[in-house]
Amino acid sequence: MNIELKEISQCKREVTVIFPSDLVNAEYQKSLKKYSKMVNIKGFRKGKAPLSMIKEKYGESIAMQFKEDFASDQYKNVVDELEIKPLTPGNIVDISGEVDAELTVKYSYEVAPKIEKVDYEGVEMVFEEKKVGATEVNSELENLRYKLAQSVDIDANPKKGDTIYADMKFVESGKEFKRNFIYGSTPYGKKFEEDLKGVKVGDELASQMDYSKEKDGSDMKDVELKITAIKRLELPKIDDEFAKDAGFEDLKSMKADIKNDMKARMDVENMALKKQAMVAGLAKVNDLEVPQELVHQYAQQMSQPYAKAYKSQLSSIMPMFVGMAEAQLKEMYVMEFFRESLGVKLTDAEKEKFITFNAGGMKMELADYKEKYKASIADEEKYFAPALDNKIVDKIIKKMVVVTPEDKQKETEVPKEEAKKEDK
């Protein structure tokens, strides 16, 4: 067979194969005989009709199906002949020719991109490191405060934030239902809130629920309510006693511990965001192509849990993940290129630091951690891969130009202002 391979792009390949007539015809005859055993023609027992009659009656449809089957079956032979390793199954682009002559088939497939060079010196990337300050620590304390809050029953006079439980009924339809809502922020309009003012457990009252989108009272439904319970969260005071109950010496030491924990988590998040920003910046000035079939598969995997959770069609969820899938694949190939081209290695001290960091993240003593995860640590290439990538990212970013999102926004706003002046 005559084979012509064409490189369409970094990842796309197209191969045109001319299959000789003797091979095509021999395979066609086999196919024809196979079909003849399944065909019913009046006047003949099943499978006994002459081939000439079968060709006359069904030849066109048999030939069409044969070409597709033949092209699919021969693809593996083409791959073996070229000694290639496609990332994705080949697609048949075109088939031309007849079953008693040469058959020309054009296939397309995708391969992993072979990145030869990535320019990064002086390349701009947009990134701003997230930091842990007093605001973040206090927010975390507030979350803990709510987790430790106790729900108590209140007899009457709900305050903003209290939860009211009620047996309810729509007056028009007579439909009965149970509902609970937060006083001061119900979605049913001002009148509903006003009618709940000063209620007590056991009260029966009539009100109206606003079901209009604008909440302007244009779609009101008459309801009857019986208040069955009012509950209020009693929040503990954030002080030294609160800290001691949580196992700390005082509030100061508790805040310090929270800050350290948050900083450790933030460092991991910042590194991930830094890597993403780096690759996004590099993608703007380098031709970084990734196999689109892999993008499709990856986006599909990411969207499946959401489609299942929200009971939505996968096709409606998946487009939201395509950009994310493509970015992550670019990151994978770029980091693979840097690992091979830069020759960055971790020192023993850096390895020990990484192990210590992981032990701290799991709240384990270093010796205990090393013993428990001895097998994982022994697989150095896999275990230390994140630490190696972090070192590579830091090395690359030192040669790039880092700008904050705020500075980047200012850059885009200035030309607009100048354009307005020119228009005037």
PDB file of N, CA and C in Angstrom, residues 41 44 48-55:
ATOM      1  N   ILE A  41     -33.635 -13.949  -1.019  1.00  0.00           N
ATOM      2  CA  ILE A  41     -34.136 -13.549  -2.335  1.00  0.00           C
ATOM      3  C   ILE A  41     -35.184 -14.570  -2.756  1.00  0.00           C
ATOM      4  N   PHE A  44     -35.111 -18.523  -3.902  1.00  0.00           N
ATOM      5  CA  PHE A  44     -33.903 -19.215  -3.453  1.00  0.00           C
ATOM      6  C   PHE A  44     -33.951 -19.394  -1.940  1.00  0.00           C
ATOM      7  N   LYS A  48     -28.466 -19.104  -0.614  1.00  0.00           N
ATOM      8  CA  LYS A  48     -28.185 -19.868  -1.831  1.00  0.00           C
ATOM      9  C   LYS A  48     -28.348 -19.048  -3.104  1.00  0.00           C
ATOM     10  N   ALA A  49     -28.679 -17.786  -3.001  1.00  0.00           N
ATOM     11  CA  ALA A  49     -28.852 -16.941  -4.192  1.00  0.00           C
ATOM     12  C   ALA A  49     -27.500 -16.704  -4.860  1.00  0.00           C
ATOM     13  N   PRO A  50     -27.440 -16.634  -6.199  1.00  0.00           N
ATOM     14  CA  PRO A  50     -26.176 -16.381  -6.911  1.00  0.00           C
ATOM     15  C   PRO A  50     -25.592 -15.020  -6.525  1.00  0.00           C
ATOM     16  N   LEU A  51     -24.253 -14.965  -6.472  1.00  0.00           N
ATOM     17  CA  LEU A  51     -23.590 -13.707  -6.125  1.00  0.00           C
ATOM     18  C   LEU A  51     -23.921 -12.606  -7.116  1.00  0.00           C
ATOM     19  N   SER A  52     -24.070 -12.991  -8.396  1.00  0.00           N
ATOM     20  CA  SER A  52     -24.381 -11.986  -9.411  1.00  0.00           C
ATOM     21  C   SER A  52     -25.727 -11.324  -9.136  1.00  0.00           C
ATOM     22  N   MET A  53     -26.689 -12.115  -8.676  1.00  0.00           N
ATOM     23  CA  MET A  53     -28.017 -11.569  -8.374  1.00  0.00           C
ATOM     24  C   MET A  53     -27.973 -10.689  -7.122  1.00  0.00           C
ATOM     25  N   ILE A  54     -27.165 -11.126  -6.146  1.00  0.00           N
ATOM     26  CA  ILE A  54     -27.026 -10.335  -4.912  1.00  0.00           C
ATOM     27  C   ILE A  54     -26.362  -9.000  -5.222  1.00  0.00           C
ATOM     28  N   LYS A  55     -25.319  -9.023  -6.078  1.00  0.00           N
ATOM     29  CA  LYS A  55     -24.636  -7.788  -6.449  1.00  0.00           C
ATOM     30  C   LYS A  55     -25.572  -6.851  -7.187  1.00  0.00           C
TER      31      LYS A  55
END
